[in-house]
Short mmCIF file of C-alpha atoms in Angstrom, two decimals:
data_model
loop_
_atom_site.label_atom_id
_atom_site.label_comp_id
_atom_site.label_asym_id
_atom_site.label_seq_id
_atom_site.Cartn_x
_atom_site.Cartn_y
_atom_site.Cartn_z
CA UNK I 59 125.33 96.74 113.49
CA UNK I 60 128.07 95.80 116.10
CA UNK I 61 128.68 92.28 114.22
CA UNK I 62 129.05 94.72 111.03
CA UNK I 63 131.40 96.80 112.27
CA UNK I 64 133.72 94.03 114.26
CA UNK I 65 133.50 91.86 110.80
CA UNK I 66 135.53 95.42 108.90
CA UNK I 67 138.12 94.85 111.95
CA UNK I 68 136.85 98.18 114.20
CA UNK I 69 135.59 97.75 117.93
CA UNK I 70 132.84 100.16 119.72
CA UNK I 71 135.12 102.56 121.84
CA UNK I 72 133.74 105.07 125.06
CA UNK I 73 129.99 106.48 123.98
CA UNK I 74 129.79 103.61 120.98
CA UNK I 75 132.61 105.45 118.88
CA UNK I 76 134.64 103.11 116.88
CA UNK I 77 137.87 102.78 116.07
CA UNK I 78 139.12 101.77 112.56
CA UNK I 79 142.44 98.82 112.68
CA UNK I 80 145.55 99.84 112.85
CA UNK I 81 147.08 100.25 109.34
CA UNK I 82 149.88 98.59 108.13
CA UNK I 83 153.51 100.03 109.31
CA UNK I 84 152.01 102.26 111.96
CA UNK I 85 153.29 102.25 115.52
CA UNK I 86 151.06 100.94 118.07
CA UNK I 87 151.41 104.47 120.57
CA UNK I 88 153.73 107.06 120.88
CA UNK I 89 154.04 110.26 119.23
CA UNK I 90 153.10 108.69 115.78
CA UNK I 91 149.97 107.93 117.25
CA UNK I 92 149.15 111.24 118.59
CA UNK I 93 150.17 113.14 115.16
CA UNK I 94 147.51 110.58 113.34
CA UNK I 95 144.67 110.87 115.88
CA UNK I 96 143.08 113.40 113.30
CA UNK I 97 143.74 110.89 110.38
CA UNK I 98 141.71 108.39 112.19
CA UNK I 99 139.17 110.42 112.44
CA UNK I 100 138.62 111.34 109.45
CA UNK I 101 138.86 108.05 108.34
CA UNK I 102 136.12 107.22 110.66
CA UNK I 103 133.68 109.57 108.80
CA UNK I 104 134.83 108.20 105.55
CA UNK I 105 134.64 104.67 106.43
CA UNK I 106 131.46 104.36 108.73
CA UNK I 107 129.75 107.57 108.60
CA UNK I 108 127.41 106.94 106.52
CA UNK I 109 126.09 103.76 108.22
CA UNK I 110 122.79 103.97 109.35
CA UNK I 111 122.88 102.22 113.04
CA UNK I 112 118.86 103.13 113.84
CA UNK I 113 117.14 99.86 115.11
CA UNK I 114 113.42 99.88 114.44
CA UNK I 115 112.90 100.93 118.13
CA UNK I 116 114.49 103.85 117.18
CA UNK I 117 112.03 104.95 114.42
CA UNK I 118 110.49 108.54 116.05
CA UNK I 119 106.86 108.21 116.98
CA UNK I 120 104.96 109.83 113.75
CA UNK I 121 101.75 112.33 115.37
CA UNK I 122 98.76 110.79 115.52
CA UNK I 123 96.07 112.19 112.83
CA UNK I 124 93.51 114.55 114.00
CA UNK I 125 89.73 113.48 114.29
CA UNK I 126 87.97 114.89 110.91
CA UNK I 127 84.76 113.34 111.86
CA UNK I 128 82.00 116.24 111.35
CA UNK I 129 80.77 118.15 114.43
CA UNK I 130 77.61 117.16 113.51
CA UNK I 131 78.01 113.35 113.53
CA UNK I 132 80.28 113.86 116.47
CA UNK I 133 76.82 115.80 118.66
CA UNK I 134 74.52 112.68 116.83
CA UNK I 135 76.58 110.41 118.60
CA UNK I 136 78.21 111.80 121.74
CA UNK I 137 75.79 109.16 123.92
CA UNK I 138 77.48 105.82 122.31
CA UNK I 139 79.97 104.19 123.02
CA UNK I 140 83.47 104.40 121.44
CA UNK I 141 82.90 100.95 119.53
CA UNK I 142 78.93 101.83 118.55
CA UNK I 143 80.24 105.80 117.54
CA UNK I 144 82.97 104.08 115.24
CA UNK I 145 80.31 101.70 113.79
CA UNK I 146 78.07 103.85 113.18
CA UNK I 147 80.52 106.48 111.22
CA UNK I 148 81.89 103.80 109.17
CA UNK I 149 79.02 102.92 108.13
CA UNK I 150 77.47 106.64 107.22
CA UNK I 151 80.57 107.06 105.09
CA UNK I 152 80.58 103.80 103.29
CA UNK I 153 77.40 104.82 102.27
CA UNK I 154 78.45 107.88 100.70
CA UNK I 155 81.32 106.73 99.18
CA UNK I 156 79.02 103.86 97.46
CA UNK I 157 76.65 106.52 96.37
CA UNK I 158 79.16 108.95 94.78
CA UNK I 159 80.44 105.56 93.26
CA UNK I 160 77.53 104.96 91.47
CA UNK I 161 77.11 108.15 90.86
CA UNK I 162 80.77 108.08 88.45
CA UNK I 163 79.73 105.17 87.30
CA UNK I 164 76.28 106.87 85.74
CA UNK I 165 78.83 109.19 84.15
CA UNK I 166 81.21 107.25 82.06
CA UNK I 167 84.06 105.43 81.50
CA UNK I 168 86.12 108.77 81.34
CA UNK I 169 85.11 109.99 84.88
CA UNK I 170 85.96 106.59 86.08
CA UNK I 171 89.46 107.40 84.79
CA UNK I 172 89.80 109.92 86.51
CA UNK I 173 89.09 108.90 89.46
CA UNK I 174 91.74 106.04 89.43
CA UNK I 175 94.37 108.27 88.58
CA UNK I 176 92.97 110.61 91.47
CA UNK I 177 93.11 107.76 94.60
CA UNK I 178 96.62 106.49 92.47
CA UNK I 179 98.21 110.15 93.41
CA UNK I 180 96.42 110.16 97.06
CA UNK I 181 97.74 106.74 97.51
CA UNK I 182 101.42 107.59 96.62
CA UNK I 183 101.55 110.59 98.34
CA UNK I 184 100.23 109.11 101.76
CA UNK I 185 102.81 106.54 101.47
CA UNK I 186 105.60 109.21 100.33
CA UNK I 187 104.17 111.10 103.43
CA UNK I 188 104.76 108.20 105.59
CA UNK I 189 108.46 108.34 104.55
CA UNK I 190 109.26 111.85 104.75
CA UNK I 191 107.55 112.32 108.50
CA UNK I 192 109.78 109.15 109.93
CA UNK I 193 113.15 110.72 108.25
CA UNK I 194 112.32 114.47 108.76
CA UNK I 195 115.01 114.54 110.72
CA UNK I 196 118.00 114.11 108.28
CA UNK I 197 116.79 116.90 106.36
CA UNK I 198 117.57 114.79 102.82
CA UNK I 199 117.49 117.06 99.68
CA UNK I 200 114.97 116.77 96.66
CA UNK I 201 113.78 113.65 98.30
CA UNK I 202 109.95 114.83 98.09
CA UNK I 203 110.42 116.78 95.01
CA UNK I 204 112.44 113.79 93.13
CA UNK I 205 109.04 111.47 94.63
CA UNK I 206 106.69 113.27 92.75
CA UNK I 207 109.04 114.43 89.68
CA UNK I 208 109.48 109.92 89.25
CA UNK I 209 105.65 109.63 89.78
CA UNK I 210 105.04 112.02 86.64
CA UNK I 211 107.74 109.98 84.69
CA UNK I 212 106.14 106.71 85.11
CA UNK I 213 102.40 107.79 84.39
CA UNK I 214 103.76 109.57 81.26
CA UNK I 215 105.12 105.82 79.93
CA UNK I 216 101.93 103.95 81.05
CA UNK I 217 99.32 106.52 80.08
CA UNK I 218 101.42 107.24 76.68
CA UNK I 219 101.50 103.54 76.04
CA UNK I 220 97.40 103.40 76.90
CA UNK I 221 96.92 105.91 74.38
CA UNK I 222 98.87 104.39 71.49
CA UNK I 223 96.95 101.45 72.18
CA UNK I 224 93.91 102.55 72.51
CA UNK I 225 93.47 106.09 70.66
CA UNK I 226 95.40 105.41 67.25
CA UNK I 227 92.40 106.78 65.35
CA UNK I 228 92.73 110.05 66.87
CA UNK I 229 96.70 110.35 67.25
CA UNK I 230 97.09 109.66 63.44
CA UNK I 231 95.16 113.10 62.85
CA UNK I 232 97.51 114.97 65.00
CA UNK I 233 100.76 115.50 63.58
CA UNK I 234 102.44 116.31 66.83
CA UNK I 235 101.24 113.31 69.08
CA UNK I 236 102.65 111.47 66.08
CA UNK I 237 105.89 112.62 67.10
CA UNK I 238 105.63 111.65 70.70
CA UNK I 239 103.92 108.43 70.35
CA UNK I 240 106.80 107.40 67.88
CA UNK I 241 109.30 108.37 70.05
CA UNK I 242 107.47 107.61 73.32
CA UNK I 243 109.29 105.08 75.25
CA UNK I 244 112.75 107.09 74.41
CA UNK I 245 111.33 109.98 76.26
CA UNK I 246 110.17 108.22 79.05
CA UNK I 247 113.32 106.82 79.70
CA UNK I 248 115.46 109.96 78.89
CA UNK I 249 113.09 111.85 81.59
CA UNK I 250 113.51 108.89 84.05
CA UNK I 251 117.63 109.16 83.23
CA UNK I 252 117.21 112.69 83.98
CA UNK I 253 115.78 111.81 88.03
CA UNK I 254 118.16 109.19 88.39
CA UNK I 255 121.25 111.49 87.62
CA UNK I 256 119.57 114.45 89.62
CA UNK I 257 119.17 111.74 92.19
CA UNK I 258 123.01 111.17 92.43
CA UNK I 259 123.68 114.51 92.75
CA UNK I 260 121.84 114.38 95.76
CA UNK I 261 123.63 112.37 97.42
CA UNK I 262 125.25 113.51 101.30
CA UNK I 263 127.88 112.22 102.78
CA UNK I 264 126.87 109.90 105.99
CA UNK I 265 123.47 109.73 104.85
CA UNK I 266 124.74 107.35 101.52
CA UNK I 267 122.38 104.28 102.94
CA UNK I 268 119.42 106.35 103.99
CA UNK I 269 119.19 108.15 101.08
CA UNK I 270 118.94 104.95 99.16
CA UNK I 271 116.04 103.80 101.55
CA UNK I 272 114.59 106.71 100.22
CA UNK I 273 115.32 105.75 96.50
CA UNK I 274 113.91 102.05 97.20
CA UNK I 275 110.97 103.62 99.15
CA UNK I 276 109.87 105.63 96.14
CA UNK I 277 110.34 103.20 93.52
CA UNK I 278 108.33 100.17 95.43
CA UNK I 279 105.76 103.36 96.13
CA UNK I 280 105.39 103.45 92.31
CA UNK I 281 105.08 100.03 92.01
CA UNK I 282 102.45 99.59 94.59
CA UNK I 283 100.38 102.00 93.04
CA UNK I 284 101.05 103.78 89.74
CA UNK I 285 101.49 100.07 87.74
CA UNK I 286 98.44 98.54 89.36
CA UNK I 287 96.21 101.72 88.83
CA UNK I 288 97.07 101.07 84.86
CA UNK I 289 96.10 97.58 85.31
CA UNK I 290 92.79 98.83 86.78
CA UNK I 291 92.12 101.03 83.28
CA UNK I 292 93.25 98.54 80.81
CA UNK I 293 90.68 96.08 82.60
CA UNK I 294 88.25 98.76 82.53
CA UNK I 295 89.15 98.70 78.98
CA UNK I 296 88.13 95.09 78.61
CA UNK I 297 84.70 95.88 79.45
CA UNK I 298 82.85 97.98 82.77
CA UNK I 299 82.17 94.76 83.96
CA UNK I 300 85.13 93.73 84.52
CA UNK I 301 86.32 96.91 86.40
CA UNK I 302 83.04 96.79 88.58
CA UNK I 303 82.35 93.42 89.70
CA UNK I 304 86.04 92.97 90.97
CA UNK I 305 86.13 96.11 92.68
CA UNK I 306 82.74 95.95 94.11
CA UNK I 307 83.40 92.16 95.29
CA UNK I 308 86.61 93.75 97.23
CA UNK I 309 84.01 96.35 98.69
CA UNK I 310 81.70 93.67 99.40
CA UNK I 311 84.43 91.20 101.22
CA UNK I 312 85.59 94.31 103.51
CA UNK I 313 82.00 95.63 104.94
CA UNK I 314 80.89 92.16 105.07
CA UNK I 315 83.73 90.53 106.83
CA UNK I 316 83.61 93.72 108.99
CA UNK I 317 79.72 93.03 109.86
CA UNK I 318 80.23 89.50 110.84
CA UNK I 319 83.72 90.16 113.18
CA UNK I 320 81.65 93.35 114.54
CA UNK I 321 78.69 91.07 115.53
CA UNK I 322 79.93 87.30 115.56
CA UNK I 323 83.93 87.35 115.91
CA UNK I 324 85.48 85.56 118.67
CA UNK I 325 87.97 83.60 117.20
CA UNK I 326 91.39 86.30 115.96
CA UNK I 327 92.92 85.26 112.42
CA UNK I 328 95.63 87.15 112.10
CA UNK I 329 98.35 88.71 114.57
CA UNK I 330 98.85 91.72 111.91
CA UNK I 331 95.63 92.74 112.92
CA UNK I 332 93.83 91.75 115.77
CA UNK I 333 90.49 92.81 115.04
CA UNK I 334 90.18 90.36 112.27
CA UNK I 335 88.61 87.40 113.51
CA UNK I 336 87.89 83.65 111.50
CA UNK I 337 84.03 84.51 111.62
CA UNK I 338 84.49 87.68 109.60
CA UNK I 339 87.08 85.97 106.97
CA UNK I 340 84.37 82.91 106.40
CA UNK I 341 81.11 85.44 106.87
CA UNK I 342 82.94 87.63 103.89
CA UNK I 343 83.66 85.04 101.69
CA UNK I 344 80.73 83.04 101.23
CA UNK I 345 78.72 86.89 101.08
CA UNK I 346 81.15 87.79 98.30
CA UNK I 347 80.55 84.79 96.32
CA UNK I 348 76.68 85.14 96.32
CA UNK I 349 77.36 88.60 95.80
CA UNK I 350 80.07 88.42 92.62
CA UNK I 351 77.07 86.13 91.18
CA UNK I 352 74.29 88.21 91.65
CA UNK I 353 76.53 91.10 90.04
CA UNK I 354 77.23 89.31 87.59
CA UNK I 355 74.03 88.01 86.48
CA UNK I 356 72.63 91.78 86.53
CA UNK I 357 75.31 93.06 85.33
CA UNK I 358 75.38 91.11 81.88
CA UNK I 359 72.28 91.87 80.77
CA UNK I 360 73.07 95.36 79.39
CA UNK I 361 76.17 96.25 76.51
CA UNK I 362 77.04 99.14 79.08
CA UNK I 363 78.61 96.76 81.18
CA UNK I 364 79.90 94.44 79.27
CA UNK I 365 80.70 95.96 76.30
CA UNK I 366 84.85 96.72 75.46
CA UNK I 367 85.25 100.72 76.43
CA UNK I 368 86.16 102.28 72.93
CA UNK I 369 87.27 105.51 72.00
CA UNK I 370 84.97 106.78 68.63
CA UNK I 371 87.01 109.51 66.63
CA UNK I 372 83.88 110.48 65.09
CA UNK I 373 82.05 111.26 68.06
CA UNK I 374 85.08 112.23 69.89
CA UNK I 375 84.31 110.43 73.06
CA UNK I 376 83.99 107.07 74.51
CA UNK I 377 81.43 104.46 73.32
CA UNK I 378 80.43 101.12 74.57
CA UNK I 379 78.27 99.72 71.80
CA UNK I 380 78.80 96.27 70.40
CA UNK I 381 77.56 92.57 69.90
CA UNK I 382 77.94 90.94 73.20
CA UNK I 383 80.75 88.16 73.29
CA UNK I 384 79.50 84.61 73.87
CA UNK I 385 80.65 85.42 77.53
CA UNK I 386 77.08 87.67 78.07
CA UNK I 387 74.85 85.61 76.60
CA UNK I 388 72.60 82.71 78.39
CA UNK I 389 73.29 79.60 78.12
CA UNK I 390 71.85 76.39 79.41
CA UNK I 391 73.88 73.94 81.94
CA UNK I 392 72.91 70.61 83.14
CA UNK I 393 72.57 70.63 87.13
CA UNK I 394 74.70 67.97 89.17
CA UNK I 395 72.19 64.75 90.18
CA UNK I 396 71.66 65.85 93.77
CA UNK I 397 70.97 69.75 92.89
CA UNK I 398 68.26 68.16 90.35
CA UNK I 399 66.40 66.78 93.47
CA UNK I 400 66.67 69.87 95.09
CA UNK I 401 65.59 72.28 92.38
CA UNK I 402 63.58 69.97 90.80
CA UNK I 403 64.86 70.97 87.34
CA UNK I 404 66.92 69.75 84.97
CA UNK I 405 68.68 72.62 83.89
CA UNK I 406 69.55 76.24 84.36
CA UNK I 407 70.46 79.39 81.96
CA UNK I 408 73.38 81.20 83.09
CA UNK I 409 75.88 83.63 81.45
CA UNK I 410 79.27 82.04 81.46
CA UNK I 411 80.51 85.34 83.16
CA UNK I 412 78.51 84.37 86.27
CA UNK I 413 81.01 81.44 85.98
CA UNK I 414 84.43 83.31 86.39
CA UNK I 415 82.54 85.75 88.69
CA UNK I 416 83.29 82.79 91.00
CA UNK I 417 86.46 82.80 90.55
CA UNK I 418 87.03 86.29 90.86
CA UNK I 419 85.17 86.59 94.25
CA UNK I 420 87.03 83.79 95.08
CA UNK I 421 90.45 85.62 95.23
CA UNK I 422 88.83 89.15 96.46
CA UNK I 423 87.97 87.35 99.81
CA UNK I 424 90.89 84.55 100.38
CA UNK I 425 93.49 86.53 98.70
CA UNK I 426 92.49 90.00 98.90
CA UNK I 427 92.64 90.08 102.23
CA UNK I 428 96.22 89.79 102.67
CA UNK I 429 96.88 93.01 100.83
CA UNK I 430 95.32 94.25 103.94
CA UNK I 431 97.35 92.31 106.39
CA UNK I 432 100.46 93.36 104.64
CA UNK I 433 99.27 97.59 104.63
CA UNK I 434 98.49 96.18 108.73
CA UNK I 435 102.50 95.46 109.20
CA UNK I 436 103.71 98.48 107.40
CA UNK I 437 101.88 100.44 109.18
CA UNK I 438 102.99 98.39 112.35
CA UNK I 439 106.36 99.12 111.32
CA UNK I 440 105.84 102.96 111.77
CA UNK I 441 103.90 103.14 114.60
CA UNK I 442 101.00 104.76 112.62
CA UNK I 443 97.29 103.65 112.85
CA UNK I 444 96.23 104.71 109.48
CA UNK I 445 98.02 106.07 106.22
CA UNK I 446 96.05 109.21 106.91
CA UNK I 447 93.13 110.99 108.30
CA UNK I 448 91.25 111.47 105.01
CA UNK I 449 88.33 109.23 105.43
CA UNK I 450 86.82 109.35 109.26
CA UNK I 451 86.36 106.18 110.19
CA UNK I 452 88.31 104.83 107.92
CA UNK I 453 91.69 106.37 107.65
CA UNK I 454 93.05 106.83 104.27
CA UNK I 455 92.58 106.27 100.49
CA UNK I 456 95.26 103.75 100.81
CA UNK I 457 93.23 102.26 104.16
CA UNK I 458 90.49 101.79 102.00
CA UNK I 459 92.17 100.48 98.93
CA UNK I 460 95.15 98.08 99.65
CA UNK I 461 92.97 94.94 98.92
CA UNK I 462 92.31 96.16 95.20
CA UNK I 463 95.68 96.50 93.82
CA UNK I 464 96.10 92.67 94.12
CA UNK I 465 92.86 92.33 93.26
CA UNK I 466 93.82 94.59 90.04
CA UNK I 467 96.35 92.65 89.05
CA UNK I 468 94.66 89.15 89.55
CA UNK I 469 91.74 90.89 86.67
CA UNK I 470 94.45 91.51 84.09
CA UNK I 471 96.05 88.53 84.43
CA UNK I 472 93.18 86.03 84.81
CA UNK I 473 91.80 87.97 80.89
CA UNK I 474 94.87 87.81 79.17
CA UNK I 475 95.18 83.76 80.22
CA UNK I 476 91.71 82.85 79.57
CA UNK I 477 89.43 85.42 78.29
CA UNK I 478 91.01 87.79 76.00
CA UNK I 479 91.52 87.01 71.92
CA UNK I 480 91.85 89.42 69.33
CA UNK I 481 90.05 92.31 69.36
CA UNK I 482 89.34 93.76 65.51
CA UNK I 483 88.83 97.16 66.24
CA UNK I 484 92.32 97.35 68.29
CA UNK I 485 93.94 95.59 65.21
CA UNK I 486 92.14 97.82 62.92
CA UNK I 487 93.73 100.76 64.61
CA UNK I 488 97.19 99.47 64.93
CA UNK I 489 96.81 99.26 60.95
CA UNK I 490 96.17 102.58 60.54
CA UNK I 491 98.92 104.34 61.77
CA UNK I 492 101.29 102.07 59.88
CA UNK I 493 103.12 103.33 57.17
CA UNK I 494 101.63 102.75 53.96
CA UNK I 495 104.38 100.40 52.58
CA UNK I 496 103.61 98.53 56.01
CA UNK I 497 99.86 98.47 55.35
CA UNK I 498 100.70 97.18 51.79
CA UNK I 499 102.49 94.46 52.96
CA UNK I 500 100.65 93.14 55.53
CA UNK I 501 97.96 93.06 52.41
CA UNK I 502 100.15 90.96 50.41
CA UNK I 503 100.80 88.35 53.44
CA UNK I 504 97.28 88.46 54.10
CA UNK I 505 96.37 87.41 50.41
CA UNK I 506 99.26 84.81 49.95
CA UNK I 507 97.79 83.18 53.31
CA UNK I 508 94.22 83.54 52.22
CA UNK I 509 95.30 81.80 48.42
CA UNK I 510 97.72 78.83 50.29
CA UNK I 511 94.44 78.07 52.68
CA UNK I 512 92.02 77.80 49.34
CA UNK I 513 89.84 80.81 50.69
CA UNK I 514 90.45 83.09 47.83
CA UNK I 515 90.75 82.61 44.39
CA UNK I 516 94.34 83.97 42.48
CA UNK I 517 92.33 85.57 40.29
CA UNK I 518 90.65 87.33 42.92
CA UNK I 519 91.27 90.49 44.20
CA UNK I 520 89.85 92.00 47.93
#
């Protein structure tokens, strides 16, 4: 800050006050100098007012959460130790957060929906939390309110673009969705225009750089989570499987590597966070591997998993019926020469999905991972254990979840390079909320092409 402030030609005065150069024509003391002592100032609060000169020591101390373990776990375990009560909590409520899991999972594709929307606004508003605690201070206007008024914008444009995507059937019955799916992205952006502006309008004087911390704070908030939670439904999208076996690989990495650093660490990975030892990292990723392809293999055998998610007009709900795709059926692989002397076989019948499982379980233990390190050194940065108190044991929603939105992201792109082709019932209902001159000449261009190839006859009609 001082090199800042010598570089605009001002020096730190008495109590770190600075004073602005002289400008041109003025007198260097004097009378003149005593009628523009008030000038100066003022042109102090104009010029450098608004300069934010906080170093990060300088960041106030946020309160630390309060304990909501249960009084009842808390009497279970009031003989153990503080490292045995901790283990022993975690692991209680990993277990019930695995069984209400499964328990969404039993009930659809829509309550899985929901619940990614539900830890997307948890997550944003413990990080928007985060913000507004270490600023309280300045007081800064609509800053929470304009938050949560950007996080609505954004989830209107990616939901409204899921469900011209993926409900067509159903919005071409309803004259009024027809309206707002037509004119979707205008709206979005018109109601994004309409923050921004409000946003200027908020603007104080001397608090010009903070308050565009603020702006930047939000906006990477959003990004964090409100873009990779609609990754995480159009993957679900894709297929169940392809939502669970990611997600449950990132679950798998975390309590694993956890159980081998609890029992075997010695050796610290990471300065970010020094409970993370080398024998957890290793111990998590060869147990995710084994357990992406065990997933997998189960996983495949039934069209609930692996089936795309569909939404049936008809039935007005969600179906997950189809043929499976070459990926979920068995095939047979020749075995390397020296795993033929050790199995003593020849070959062995695999689904190709078992195959990318690899891959994916892969990334959600070497890569994952360092969406956790990074959460670590924000949360470094603030002085703050956890993003919250939600979870005992294990701090936050956000805590709990900053390994999946890389993971999230890694899914979509990984199908759309080399799994995804064209999907005929998501072309059939792009085609029927054309217009009908559109519909008629896709038709034609369809027939010439069909004619030119020698697959129809001119005569012909379909």
């Amino acid at each position: 800050m001082m090199l800042e402030l010598r570089h605009r030609g001002g020096c730190p005065g008495p109590g770190g006050a600075v004073a602005p150069p002289p400008r041109e024509g003025e007198a260097a003391g004097g009378d003149h100098e005593t009628e523009s002592t008030s000038d100066k100032e003022t042109d102090i609060d104009d010029r450098y007012g608004d300069l934010d000169s906080r170093a990060d020591s300088d960041i106030p101390d946020i309160p630390p959460s309060s304990d909501r373990t249960p009084e009842i776990l808390k009497k279970a375990l009031s003989g153990l130790s503080s490292r045995w009560k901790n283990w022993w909590i975690r692991g209680i409520l990993t277990l019930t957060m695995i069984s209400l899991f499964f328990l969404i999972i039993y009930m659809g594709s829509f309550m899985l929906m929901l619940l990614v929307l539900g830890i997307q606004v948890k997550c944003f508003h413990e990080i928007i939390t985060i913000g507004y605690r270490v600023y309280r201070s300045y007081d800064l206007p609509w800053f929470r309110t304009l938050s949560w008024y950007f996080l609505l914008c954004v989830n209107y444009f990616f939901y409204g673009e899921t469900v011209a995507d993926y409900f067509a059937t159903f919005v071409q019955r309803e004259e009024q969705l027809q309206f707002l799916i037509r004119y979707h992205r205008f709206i979005s952006f018109a109601l994004y225009l309409a923050g921004f502006c409000m946003f200027v309008l908020s603007l104080v004087k001397k608090h010009y750089r903070l308050q565009f911390y603020m702006f930047a704070w939000t906006h990477v908030t959003l990004l964090i989570t409100v873009t990779q939670s609609h990754l995480v439904i159009q993957n679900l999208f894709e297929g169940m499987i392809w939502f669970l076996v990611p997600i449950s690989s990132v679950i798998c990495n975390d309590i694993t590597a956890y159980l081998f650093g609890f029992f075997f660490g010695r050796t610290p990975l990471i300065k970010l966070s020094p409970k993370k030892t080398w024998e957890g990292f290793i111990g998590g990723f060869f147990s995710t591997v084994i357990f992406g392809f065990i997933a997998a293999y189960v996983l495949s055998k039934y069209q609930y998993f692996v089936c795309p998610v569909e939404y049936r007009s008809d039935v007005n709900s969600f179906v997950t019926e189809c043929e499976p795709s070459e990926l979920f059926q068995l095939r047979s692989y020749s075995l390397p020469p020296f795993l033929k002397a050790v199995l003593r076989q020849e070959t062995v019948s695999l689904y190709p999905f078992q195959i990318h499982s690899v891959a994916l379980s892969t990334f959600a233990s070497l890569i994952g991972p360092f969406g956790g390190f990074f959460a670590s050194g924000f949360k470094r940065a603030f002085k703050i254990k956890d993003f919250a108190n939600t979870i005992p044991g294990h701090g936050g929603i956000m805590d709990r979840f900053d390994c999946q939105y890389l993971m999230a992201t890694f899914v979509h792109v990984y199908i759309t390079s080399f799994i995804r082709g064209p999907n005929p019932s998501r072309v059939l209902q792009q085609l029927l909320v054309l217009q009908p001159e559109q519909q008629l000449n896709i038709y034609k261009a369809l027939k010439t092409h069909l004619i030119e190839k020698g697959l129809l006859q001119p005569t012909l009609k379909v």
